[in-house]
Coordinates of C-alpha atoms in Angstrom, one line a residue:
Chain N
M1 CA 0.0 0.0 0.0
S2 CA 2.7 2.4 1.0
S3 CA 4.6 2.2 -2.3
L4 CA 1.4 2.9 -4.1
T5 CA 0.4 5.8 -1.9
S6 CA 3.8 7.3 -2.2
N7 CA 3.4 7.4 -5.9
L8 CA -0.1 8.6 -5.8
L9 CA 0.3 11.3 -3.2
K10 CA 1.5 14.6 -4.2
H11 CA 4.8 15.5 -2.7
A12 CA 4.6 17.9 0.2
D13 CA 6.0 21.2 -0.9
T14 CA 9.0 22.7 0.9
P15 CA 7.5 24.5 3.8
T16 CA 7.5 28.3 3.8
G17 CA 6.6 28.9 7.4
R18 CA 3.0 29.8 6.7
E19 CA 1.8 26.3 7.1
E20 CA 0.1 25.5 10.4
A21 CA 2.6 22.7 11.1
W22 CA 5.6 24.9 10.5
R23 CA 4.5 28.3 11.7
F24 CA 6.4 28.1 14.9
T25 CA 9.6 26.5 13.5
P26 CA 12.6 28.7 12.6
L27 CA 13.1 27.3 9.0
K28 CA 16.3 29.2 8.4
R29 CA 18.0 27.2 11.1
L30 CA 17.1 23.8 9.8
A31 CA 20.2 23.5 7.6
G32 CA 18.0 22.7 4.6
L33 CA 16.8 19.4 6.0
H34 CA 13.3 20.4 5.0
D35 CA 14.3 21.6 1.6
R36 CA 14.5 19.1 -1.3
E37 CA 17.2 21.1 -2.9
T38 CA 19.6 20.3 -0.1
D39 CA 21.7 17.1 -0.4
V40 CA 21.5 14.6 2.4
V41 CA 23.2 11.3 2.9
D42 CA 21.7 8.0 3.8
Q43 CA 23.9 6.7 6.5
P44 CA 22.5 4.7 9.4
S45 CA 23.9 6.2 12.6
L46 CA 22.0 4.4 15.3
F47 CA 24.0 1.7 17.0
Q48 CA 23.3 -0.6 19.9
K49 CA 25.3 0.6 23.0
S50 CA 24.3 -2.0 25.6
G51 CA 21.6 -4.5 26.5
D52 CA 22.8 -7.5 24.6
Q53 CA 20.6 -10.4 25.6
A54 CA 18.2 -12.9 24.3
G55 CA 14.7 -12.0 23.1
F56 CA 15.3 -9.6 20.2
S57 CA 17.1 -9.2 16.9
L58 CA 18.7 -6.1 15.4
K59 CA 19.4 -5.8 11.7
L60 CA 20.1 -3.3 9.0
V61 CA 17.7 -4.2 6.2
A62 CA 16.7 -2.9 2.8
A63 CA 14.0 -0.3 2.9
D64 CA 11.8 -2.3 0.5
S65 CA 11.5 -5.1 3.0
V66 CA 10.0 -2.8 5.7
P67 CA 7.7 -0.4 3.9
P68 CA 6.2 2.4 6.0
I69 CA 2.9 1.4 7.7
S70 CA 1.7 4.9 8.6
T71 CA 0.7 7.7 6.4
T72 CA 2.2 11.2 6.8
D73 CA 2.1 14.6 5.3
D74 CA 5.3 15.7 7.0
V75 CA 7.9 16.8 4.5
I76 CA 10.8 15.5 6.5
V77 CA 9.3 12.0 6.8
E78 CA 8.6 12.0 3.1
R79 CA 12.2 12.8 2.3
I80 CA 13.4 10.1 4.5
R81 CA 11.1 7.5 2.9
E82 CA 12.2 8.6 -0.5
S83 CA 15.9 8.6 0.1
V84 CA 16.8 6.1 2.8
A85 CA 17.9 2.7 1.4
R86 CA 18.7 0.9 4.6
V87 CA 16.5 0.7 7.7
T88 CA 17.5 -0.2 11.2
L89 CA 15.1 -2.9 12.3
L90 CA 14.6 -3.9 15.9
E91 CA 12.3 -6.8 16.5
I92 CA 11.3 -8.0 20.0
N93 CA 10.4 -11.6 19.8
R94 CA 6.8 -12.5 20.6
N95 CA 6.1 -13.7 24.1
S96 CA 9.6 -12.7 25.3
E97 CA 10.4 -10.5 28.2
V98 CA 13.6 -8.6 27.6
S99 CA 14.7 -7.7 31.1
Q100 CA 17.5 -5.2 30.5
P101 CA 16.9 -2.0 28.5
I102 CA 18.1 -2.1 24.9
T103 CA 20.1 1.1 24.6
F104 CA 21.2 2.8 21.4
N105 CA 23.4 5.8 20.8
R106 CA 24.4 7.7 17.7
K107 CA 27.7 7.8 15.8
N108 CA 27.5 11.3 14.5
S109 CA 28.4 12.0 10.9
I110 CA 29.5 15.4 9.7
D111 CA 26.9 15.2 6.8
K112 CA 23.3 16.1 6.9
E113 CA 21.7 12.7 7.3
L114 CA 18.3 11.0 7.2
S115 CA 17.6 8.0 9.3
R116 CA 14.8 5.5 9.4
T117 CA 14.2 3.0 12.2
V118 CA 11.4 0.4 12.7
I119 CA 10.8 -1.2 16.0
R120 CA 8.4 -4.1 16.2
A121 CA 7.3 -5.4 19.5
G122 CA 5.9 -8.9 19.0
A123 CA 2.7 -10.1 20.6
N124 CA 2.8 -10.2 24.4
S125 CA 6.5 -9.1 24.5
K126 CA 7.9 -6.8 27.1
A127 CA 10.9 -4.5 26.5
T128 CA 12.5 -1.2 27.1
V129 CA 14.3 0.8 24.4
I130 CA 16.4 3.8 25.2
I131 CA 17.9 6.0 22.5
E132 CA 20.6 8.4 23.6
N133 CA 21.2 11.2 21.1
T134 CA 24.4 13.1 21.8
G135 CA 27.0 15.1 19.9
G136 CA 26.5 17.4 17.0
S137 CA 24.2 16.3 14.1
L138 CA 22.0 17.6 11.4
I139 CA 19.4 14.8 11.2
G140 CA 16.0 13.9 10.0
E141 CA 14.7 10.8 11.7
E142 CA 11.7 8.6 11.4
I143 CA 11.0 5.9 13.9
E144 CA 7.9 3.7 13.5
I145 CA 7.0 1.6 16.5
I146 CA 4.6 -1.3 16.0
L147 CA 3.2 -3.0 19.1
D148 CA 1.4 -6.3 18.3
S149 CA -1.4 -7.4 20.6
G150 CA -0.6 -7.5 24.3
A151 CA 2.9 -6.1 23.9
T152 CA 4.4 -3.6 26.4
L153 CA 7.1 -1.3 25.1
N154 CA 8.8 1.4 27.2
F155 CA 10.4 3.8 24.7
V156 CA 12.8 6.5 25.9
T157 CA 14.5 9.1 23.7
L158 CA 17.0 11.4 25.2
Q159 CA 17.9 14.5 23.2
E160 CA 21.2 15.4 24.9
W161 CA 22.7 16.9 21.8
E162 CA 25.3 19.6 21.7
N163 CA 23.7 23.0 21.1
T164 CA 24.6 23.0 17.4
T165 CA 22.4 20.1 16.5
V166 CA 19.3 20.2 14.3
H167 CA 17.0 17.2 14.9
L168 CA 13.7 16.8 13.1
A169 CA 11.9 13.7 13.9
R170 CA 8.7 11.7 13.9
H171 CA 8.3 8.9 16.5
H172 CA 5.1 7.1 15.5
A173 CA 3.6 4.3 17.5
I174 CA 1.0 1.9 16.2
V175 CA -0.5 0.3 19.2
G176 CA -2.3 -3.0 18.9
R177 CA -5.1 -4.7 20.9
D178 CA -4.4 -4.6 24.6
A179 CA -0.9 -3.3 24.0
T180 CA 0.8 -0.7 26.1
F181 CA 3.1 2.0 24.8
N182 CA 4.9 4.1 27.4
S183 CA 7.2 6.8 26.1
I184 CA 9.4 9.4 27.7
T185 CA 10.8 12.1 25.5
V186 CA 13.5 14.3 27.0
S187 CA 14.9 17.2 25.1
V188 CA 17.6 19.3 26.7
G189 CA 20.1 19.7 24.0
G190 CA 20.1 20.9 20.4
S191 CA 19.8 24.2 18.5
V192 CA 16.5 23.1 16.9
V193 CA 14.7 20.0 18.0
R194 CA 11.3 19.3 16.5
I195 CA 9.8 16.0 17.4
L196 CA 6.4 14.6 16.4
P197 CA 5.5 12.0 19.0
T198 CA 2.4 10.5 17.4
V199 CA 0.1 7.5 18.2
E200 CA -2.5 5.5 16.4
Y201 CA -4.4 2.5 17.6
T202 CA -5.3 -0.7 15.8
G203 CA -7.2 -2.6 18.5
P204 CA -9.4 -2.1 21.6
G205 CA -7.8 -2.1 25.0
A206 CA -4.7 -0.3 23.6
S207 CA -3.0 2.3 25.8
A208 CA -0.4 4.9 25.3
E209 CA 1.4 7.2 27.7
L210 CA 3.4 10.0 26.3
L211 CA 5.6 11.8 28.8
G212 CA 8.0 14.5 28.0
V213 CA 10.4 16.9 29.5
Y214 CA 12.2 19.8 27.8
F215 CA 14.5 22.5 29.1
A216 CA 15.3 25.3 26.7
T217 CA 18.0 27.9 27.4
D218 CA 19.6 30.7 25.4
G219 CA 18.6 30.5 21.7
Q220 CA 17.3 26.9 21.8
H221 CA 14.1 26.0 20.0
L222 CA 12.5 22.8 21.3
E223 CA 9.2 21.8 19.7
H224 CA 7.0 18.8 20.4
R225 CA 3.9 18.2 18.4
I226 CA 1.9 15.3 19.8
H227 CA -0.8 13.7 17.8
V228 CA -3.0 10.9 19.2
D229 CA -5.5 9.4 16.8
H230 CA -8.2 7.5 18.6
G231 CA -9.6 5.4 15.7
V232 CA -10.7 2.3 17.7
P233 CA -13.1 1.9 20.6
H234 CA -11.8 1.5 24.2
A235 CA -8.3 2.9 23.9
K236 CA -6.6 5.1 26.4
S237 CA -4.1 7.9 26.1
R238 CA -2.3 10.0 28.7
V239 CA 0.0 12.9 27.7
N240 CA 2.1 14.9 30.2
Y241 CA 4.8 17.2 29.1
K242 CA 6.7 19.5 31.4
G243 CA 9.0 22.2 30.2
A244 CA 11.2 25.0 31.7
L245 CA 12.7 27.9 29.8
A246 CA 15.5 30.2 30.8
G247 CA 17.6 32.8 29.0
N248 CA 17.3 35.0 26.0
Q249 CA 15.4 33.6 23.0
A250 CA 14.8 30.3 24.7
R251 CA 11.8 28.9 22.9
S252 CA 9.5 25.9 23.3
V253 CA 6.4 24.8 21.3
W254 CA 4.0 22.2 22.5
I255 CA 1.1 21.1 20.4
G256 CA -1.2 18.4 21.8
D257 CA -3.6 17.2 19.2
V258 CA -6.0 14.5 20.3
F259 CA -8.6 13.2 17.8
I260 CA -11.5 11.0 18.9
R261 CA -13.2 9.5 15.8
A262 CA -16.8 8.6 15.7
I263 CA -16.0 4.9 16.0
A264 CA -13.8 5.4 19.1
E265 CA -16.4 4.9 21.8
G266 CA -15.1 4.3 25.3
T267 CA -12.1 6.5 24.7
D268 CA -10.3 7.7 27.8
T269 CA -7.8 10.5 27.2
Y270 CA -6.2 13.3 29.2
E271 CA -3.4 15.6 28.2
L272 CA -1.4 18.1 30.2
N273 CA 1.4 20.6 29.5
R274 CA 3.1 22.7 32.1
N275 CA 5.7 25.4 31.4
L276 CA 7.9 27.2 33.8
L277 CA 9.3 30.5 32.6
L278 CA 12.4 31.1 34.7
T279 CA 13.6 34.4 33.1
D280 CA 12.5 37.2 30.9
G281 CA 13.2 36.7 27.1
A282 CA 11.9 33.2 27.0
R283 CA 8.8 32.1 25.3
A284 CA 6.6 29.0 25.5
D285 CA 3.7 28.3 23.2
S286 CA 1.3 25.6 24.3
V287 CA -1.7 24.6 22.2
P288 CA -3.9 21.6 23.3
N289 CA -6.5 20.6 20.7
L290 CA -9.2 18.1 21.4
E291 CA -11.5 17.1 18.5
I292 CA -14.3 14.8 19.5
E293 CA -16.7 13.0 17.1
T294 CA -18.5 10.8 19.6
G295 CA -20.0 11.6 23.0
E296 CA -19.8 7.9 24.1
I297 CA -16.5 8.2 25.9
I298 CA -15.1 7.6 29.4
G299 CA -13.3 10.9 29.5
A300 CA -11.5 13.5 27.5
G301 CA -9.7 16.5 29.0
H302 CA -6.7 18.7 28.7
A303 CA -4.9 21.4 30.7
S304 CA -2.1 23.8 29.9
T305 CA -0.4 26.1 32.2
T306 CA 2.5 28.5 31.7
G307 CA 3.8 30.4 34.7
R308 CA 6.7 31.9 36.5
F309 CA 8.7 30.5 39.3
D310 CA 6.7 30.1 42.5
D311 CA 8.1 32.6 45.0
E312 CA 6.4 31.0 47.9
Q313 CA 8.3 27.7 47.3
L314 CA 11.5 29.7 47.1
F315 CA 10.7 31.6 50.4
Y316 CA 9.9 28.4 52.2
L317 CA 13.2 26.7 51.2
M318 CA 15.2 29.8 51.9
S319 CA 13.6 30.3 55.3
R320 CA 15.3 27.0 56.2
G321 CA 18.7 28.5 55.3
I322 CA 18.9 27.2 51.8
A323 CA 20.5 29.8 49.5
S324 CA 18.6 31.1 46.6
E325 CA 20.4 29.3 43.8
E326 CA 20.3 26.0 45.7
A327 CA 16.6 26.5 46.4
R328 CA 15.9 27.2 42.7
R329 CA 17.8 24.1 41.7
L330 CA 15.8 22.0 44.2
V331 CA 12.5 23.3 42.8
I332 CA 13.5 22.7 39.2
R333 CA 14.7 19.2 40.0
G334 CA 11.4 18.6 41.8
F335 CA 9.4 19.9 38.9
F336 CA 11.1 17.5 36.4
S337 CA 11.5 14.5 38.7
E338 CA 7.8 13.5 38.3
I339 CA 8.8 12.5 34.7
I340 CA 12.5 12.0 34.7
G341 CA 12.1 9.7 37.8
K342 CA 10.1 7.3 35.6
I343 CA 13.0 6.6 33.3
G344 CA 14.1 4.0 35.9
D345 CA 17.8 4.3 35.4
E346 CA 19.5 6.3 38.1
I347 CA 22.7 7.1 36.1
I348 CA 20.6 8.6 33.2
E349 CA 18.3 10.4 35.6
E350 CA 21.2 12.0 37.5
R351 CA 23.0 12.8 34.2
L352 CA 19.9 14.7 32.9
M353 CA 19.4 16.5 36.2
S354 CA 23.1 17.6 36.3
R355 CA 22.8 18.9 32.8
I356 CA 19.7 20.9 33.8
D357 CA 21.6 22.2 36.9
N358 CA 24.5 23.3 34.7
D359 CA 22.4 24.9 32.1
L360 CA 20.5 26.7 34.8
A361 CA 23.8 28.0 36.3
K362 CA 25.0 29.1 32.9
V363 CA 22.1 31.4 32.2
G364 CA 22.2 32.6 35.8
A365 CA 18.5 31.8 36.3
Chain J
M1 CA 22.0 33.8 75.4
S2 CA 20.3 35.4 72.4
S3 CA 17.9 38.3 72.0
L4 CA 15.6 39.2 69.2
V5 CA 14.8 42.9 69.6
I6 CA 12.0 44.5 67.6
K7 CA 11.7 48.3 67.9
N8 CA 8.9 50.5 66.5
L9 CA 8.5 48.1 63.5
R10 CA 6.3 49.4 60.8
V11 CA 5.4 47.2 57.8
G12 CA 3.2 47.6 54.8
V13 CA 2.0 45.7 51.8
E14 CA 1.3 46.9 48.3
T15 CA -2.4 47.1 47.5
D16 CA -4.3 48.6 44.6
S17 CA -4.5 51.8 46.5
G18 CA -0.7 51.9 47.2
L19 CA 1.3 50.9 50.2
T20 CA -0.9 50.0 53.1
E21 CA 0.5 50.0 56.6
I22 CA -0.3 46.9 58.6
L23 CA 2.2 46.9 61.5
K24 CA 2.0 50.3 63.1
G25 CA 5.0 50.3 65.5
V26 CA 5.7 47.0 67.2
D27 CA 8.1 46.8 70.2
L28 CA 9.0 43.4 71.5
T29 CA 12.1 41.6 72.9
V30 CA 12.4 37.8 73.0
N31 CA 15.3 36.3 74.9
S32 CA 16.6 32.7 75.0
G33 CA 14.5 30.6 77.3
E34 CA 11.5 32.8 77.2
T35 CA 8.2 32.0 75.7
H36 CA 6.1 34.9 74.4
A37 CA 2.5 34.5 73.2
I38 CA 1.1 37.0 70.7
M39 CA -2.6 36.8 70.8
G40 CA -5.1 38.8 68.8
P41 CA -8.1 38.7 66.5
N42 CA -7.9 37.8 62.8
G43 CA -6.5 40.5 60.6
S44 CA -4.7 42.2 63.5
G45 CA -1.3 41.8 61.8
K46 CA 0.1 38.9 63.8
S47 CA 1.1 36.8 60.8
T48 CA 2.5 39.9 59.1
L49 CA 4.9 40.3 62.1
A50 CA 6.0 36.7 61.7
Y51 CA 6.6 36.9 58.0
S52 CA 8.3 40.3 58.2
I53 CA 10.8 38.9 60.7
A54 CA 11.5 36.0 58.3
G55 CA 11.9 38.3 55.4
H56 CA 8.9 37.4 53.1
P57 CA 9.3 39.6 49.9
K58 CA 5.6 40.5 50.0
Y59 CA 6.1 42.9 52.9
T60 CA 7.8 46.3 52.8
I61 CA 9.6 47.6 55.9
M62 CA 8.4 51.2 56.5
G63 CA 10.3 51.9 59.6
G64 CA 11.8 50.5 62.8
T65 CA 14.5 47.9 63.5
V66 CA 14.8 44.1 64.1
T67 CA 18.1 42.9 65.5
L68 CA 19.3 39.5 66.6
D69 CA 22.1 39.8 69.2
G70 CA 22.7 43.3 68.0
V71 CA 22.9 42.4 64.2
D72 CA 20.4 44.0 61.8
V73 CA 18.0 41.3 60.6
L74 CA 16.2 43.4 58.1
E75 CA 19.4 43.8 56.0
M76 CA 19.7 40.0 55.7
S77 CA 18.3 37.8 52.9
V78 CA 15.8 35.1 53.9
D79 CA 18.4 32.4 54.1
E80 CA 20.8 34.5 56.0
R81 CA 18.1 35.1 58.7
A82 CA 17.8 31.3 59.1
K83 CA 21.6 31.0 59.3
A84 CA 21.6 33.7 62.0
G85 CA 19.3 31.5 64.1
L86 CA 15.7 32.5 63.2
F87 CA 13.1 29.9 62.4
L88 CA 9.5 30.4 61.3
A89 CA 7.0 27.5 61.6
M90 CA 4.5 28.5 59.0
Q91 CA 0.7 28.5 59.3
Y92 CA 0.5 27.3 55.7
P93 CA 3.6 25.4 54.9
V94 CA 4.3 25.4 51.1
E95 CA 4.2 22.3 48.9
V96 CA 7.4 21.7 47.0
P97 CA 6.5 18.9 44.5
G98 CA 9.2 16.4 43.6
V99 CA 11.5 17.4 46.5
S100 CA 11.5 14.6 49.2
V101 CA 11.4 15.5 52.8
S102 CA 14.7 13.7 53.4
N103 CA 16.5 15.6 50.7
F104 CA 14.9 18.9 51.9
L105 CA 15.9 18.3 55.6
R106 CA 19.5 17.3 54.7
T107 CA 19.9 20.3 52.3
A108 CA 18.6 22.6 55.0
A109 CA 20.8 21.0 57.7
T110 CA 23.8 21.3 55.4
A111 CA 23.1 25.0 54.8
L112 CA 22.7 25.8 58.4
R113 CA 25.6 23.7 59.8
G114 CA 28.0 24.8 57.1
E115 CA 28.8 21.1 56.2
A116 CA 26.8 18.1 55.2
P117 CA 25.8 16.1 58.3
K118 CA 27.5 12.7 58.5
I119 CA 25.1 10.3 56.8
R120 CA 25.0 7.7 59.5
T121 CA 24.4 9.9 62.5
W122 CA 22.0 12.1 60.4
V123 CA 19.7 9.2 59.5
G124 CA 19.5 8.3 63.1
E125 CA 18.9 11.8 64.2
V126 CA 16.0 12.2 61.7
K127 CA 14.5 8.9 62.6
A128 CA 14.6 9.7 66.4
A129 CA 13.1 13.1 65.9
M130 CA 10.3 11.6 63.7
T131 CA 9.6 8.9 66.3
K132 CA 9.2 11.5 69.0
L133 CA 6.6 13.3 66.8
N134 CA 4.8 10.1 66.1
M135 CA 5.6 10.3 62.4
D136 CA 5.8 7.3 60.0
P137 CA 9.4 6.8 58.7
A138 CA 7.9 6.5 55.1
F139 CA 7.0 10.1 55.5
S140 CA 10.6 11.1 54.6
E141 CA 10.2 9.8 51.1
R142 CA 7.2 12.0 50.3
S143 CA 7.4 15.4 48.6
V144 CA 7.6 18.3 50.9
N145 CA 4.2 19.2 52.2
E146 CA 2.5 17.7 49.1
G147 CA -0.7 15.9 50.0
F148 CA 0.0 16.3 53.7
S149 CA -2.9 16.6 56.1
G150 CA -3.0 19.7 58.2
G151 CA -1.6 17.8 61.2
E152 CA 1.2 16.3 59.1
K153 CA 2.2 19.7 57.9
K154 CA 2.5 21.1 61.4
R155 CA 4.4 18.0 62.6
H156 CA 6.8 18.5 59.7
E157 CA 7.4 22.1 60.8
I158 CA 8.2 21.0 64.3
L159 CA 10.4 18.2 63.0
Q160 CA 12.4 20.9 61.3
L161 CA 12.5 22.9 64.5
E162 CA 14.0 19.9 66.3
L163 CA 16.6 19.2 63.6
L164 CA 17.6 22.8 62.7
K165 CA 17.9 24.1 66.3
P166 CA 17.4 27.8 65.9
K167 CA 18.1 30.5 68.5
I168 CA 14.6 32.0 68.2
A169 CA 11.6 30.2 66.8
I170 CA 8.4 32.0 65.6
L171 CA 5.4 29.7 65.6
D172 CA 2.7 31.1 63.4
E173 CA -0.7 29.6 64.3
T174 CA 0.9 26.2 64.7
D175 CA -2.2 25.1 66.6
S176 CA -4.6 25.8 63.8
G177 CA -6.2 22.8 62.2
L178 CA -4.9 20.4 64.8
D179 CA -7.0 17.9 66.8
V180 CA -6.3 17.4 70.5
D181 CA -3.8 14.6 70.0
A182 CA -1.8 16.3 67.3
L183 CA -1.8 19.5 69.4
R184 CA -0.3 17.7 72.3
I185 CA 2.4 16.0 70.2
V186 CA 3.3 19.2 68.5
S187 CA 3.4 21.1 71.8
E188 CA 5.6 18.4 73.4
G189 CA 7.9 18.8 70.5
V190 CA 8.2 22.6 71.1
N191 CA 8.7 22.0 74.8
R192 CA 11.4 19.4 74.2
V193 CA 13.4 21.7 71.9
K194 CA 13.1 24.5 74.5
A195 CA 14.3 22.2 77.3
E196 CA 17.2 20.9 75.2
S197 CA 18.5 24.1 73.6
N198 CA 16.9 26.9 75.6
I199 CA 15.5 28.6 72.5
G200 CA 13.3 31.7 72.7
V201 CA 9.8 31.1 71.4
L202 CA 7.4 33.6 69.9
L203 CA 4.1 31.9 69.7
I204 CA 1.4 33.5 67.5
T205 CA -2.1 32.2 68.1
H206 CA -5.7 33.1 68.0
Y207 CA -6.8 30.7 70.6
T208 CA -5.7 30.0 74.2
R209 CA -5.9 26.2 74.0
I210 CA -2.2 25.7 72.9
L211 CA -1.2 27.7 76.0
R212 CA -2.4 24.8 78.1
Y213 CA 0.5 22.8 76.6
I214 CA 3.1 25.5 76.0
K215 CA 3.2 27.8 79.0
P216 CA 4.0 31.4 78.1
D217 CA 6.1 33.7 80.3
F218 CA 4.6 36.7 78.6
V219 CA 1.4 37.4 76.8
H220 CA 1.0 40.3 74.4
V221 CA -2.4 41.2 73.0
F222 CA -2.1 42.3 69.4
A223 CA -4.7 44.5 67.7
N224 CA -4.8 46.9 64.8
G225 CA -1.1 46.4 64.0
H226 CA 0.5 46.8 67.4
I227 CA 0.6 45.5 70.9
V228 CA -2.2 46.9 73.0
E229 CA -1.8 45.1 76.3
E230 CA 0.9 43.0 77.9
G231 CA 1.0 40.7 80.9
G232 CA 1.8 37.3 82.2
A233 CA 0.1 33.9 81.6
E234 CA -3.0 35.2 83.5
L235 CA -3.7 37.6 80.7
A236 CA -4.5 34.6 78.5
D237 CA -7.1 33.5 81.0
K238 CA -8.7 36.9 80.8
L239 CA -8.8 36.6 77.0
E240 CA -10.3 33.2 77.2
E241 CA -13.1 34.7 79.3
N242 CA -13.7 38.0 77.5
G243 CA -12.5 37.5 74.0
Y244 CA -10.9 40.4 72.0
A245 CA -14.0 42.6 71.8
E246 CA -12.6 45.3 74.1
Y247 CA -9.5 45.6 71.9
I248 CA -11.1 45.8 68.5
K249 CA -13.0 49.0 68.9
S250 CA -10.9 51.9 67.8

């Protein structure tokens, strides 16, 4: 189907910035990744770092053998599908429980690159996949994640890039009957990070939890565009993204689109985005969208808050002798710990918290 | 021996109609080992006094002085006041999500003692103090004040008092929202700290019932932003009988 549709569908034009999907993104800073005139290389850069064990297989395969399952109108994803010849394929065997996290990191190339990854969690499997993105890169990335019935997949992506990186990505989960997709997206590094964490369901009883944390300092643009498509009855989604911004031209964009189709009776969804503005000169956009075609649902809600630092918390901590900078650090760590604490790996959690501490100290927030 | 000396303290808050004076000249001295009760009707400025001494940014000092052992308190930042030996047990302790009680207590103790307490003795110290206040050890893994009941919040304040050992403690309506058992436990905690480290206590309250457990040496009646009458413990009995009616007219 996909080879047909890619021939039939008109190519998405190079975005101009007037499109709804691109109006927040600084196109000039994308190094041409979005522009078909710019050359890119097909060079798989994702490698397994640790977690060798039974229960899964990892291969580099020809793109023809794993055609895309989901449709998209995203120009980056289209370019990736057109140009990438080799795909990283991770398959979790059905019925197997992979006890240690399967961890990947990137070998950075100096070229602009496009990367496609497919993760398939077999029926009733259980696994955790962690992707650590570090270094300097200019990368367009598509990850499709297919959960067969009854599978549970914990999916963690860590954007710990250097602050020169441009990272444009779509992480799309296709969640099957009674399957559970738990994701945590952490974006603390990069010049421009634009991730589309998207979900569709293929069977009732499916559940997706999309958690995220971002911390933007001087000049960073961190954008997360969530889309959850409830196209089956009795599926559940929870979205919770927390962001903090500090420093001049620190910028975040959070879009939370949840679509409940007429057929999706019994849907249970809630999405939440909280932003903390730590200094002047930072800007957070937060746009939750809920579109509902049926009233026969369990629940649908959203909340979005953007606020300044809570002076009462600061006063309380300082009244116990804790100095102002230390008090702020505690409050910020506390704010993020609700989500970072769920990664379940103390080394990673502390590494992220230290980076946030350091960034905070650098901007003097 | 320490002395907190407040002289002609005048404090205001910014309102829509400009700076409004709330404390209209307060004079008070609290020495080590003494317990002073400040009693007064709602809205008389009692809590403003407590928060001004602790340095809450909401309040503007309009005049007067506050010194601790001769050193100007009003010039100090909030954390410096705590380091100088002042402690405020708050009426409404603030929730700090994601920061555990144990992390908070250890960070505060480190700040006040100038070095991190030795982990082994510290754990024992915290545990012992919690046991005395009838607190579940699991409490220390919860986020500071988040989801605490009224009684738990107040016990947590007194736990800090026990561990941080200030020179002068200000207890702002510590009795509010406590049932009889919790009031007794919290009061015993205050009395214990007093007996152990001879701290001075400034007890702010609306009701006399806490004074059955914590005996004041001095009682000050507070109304309309200043002290209107002073006496010994017997003054509290008079208030119990007659209320504040005679002080409110003005």
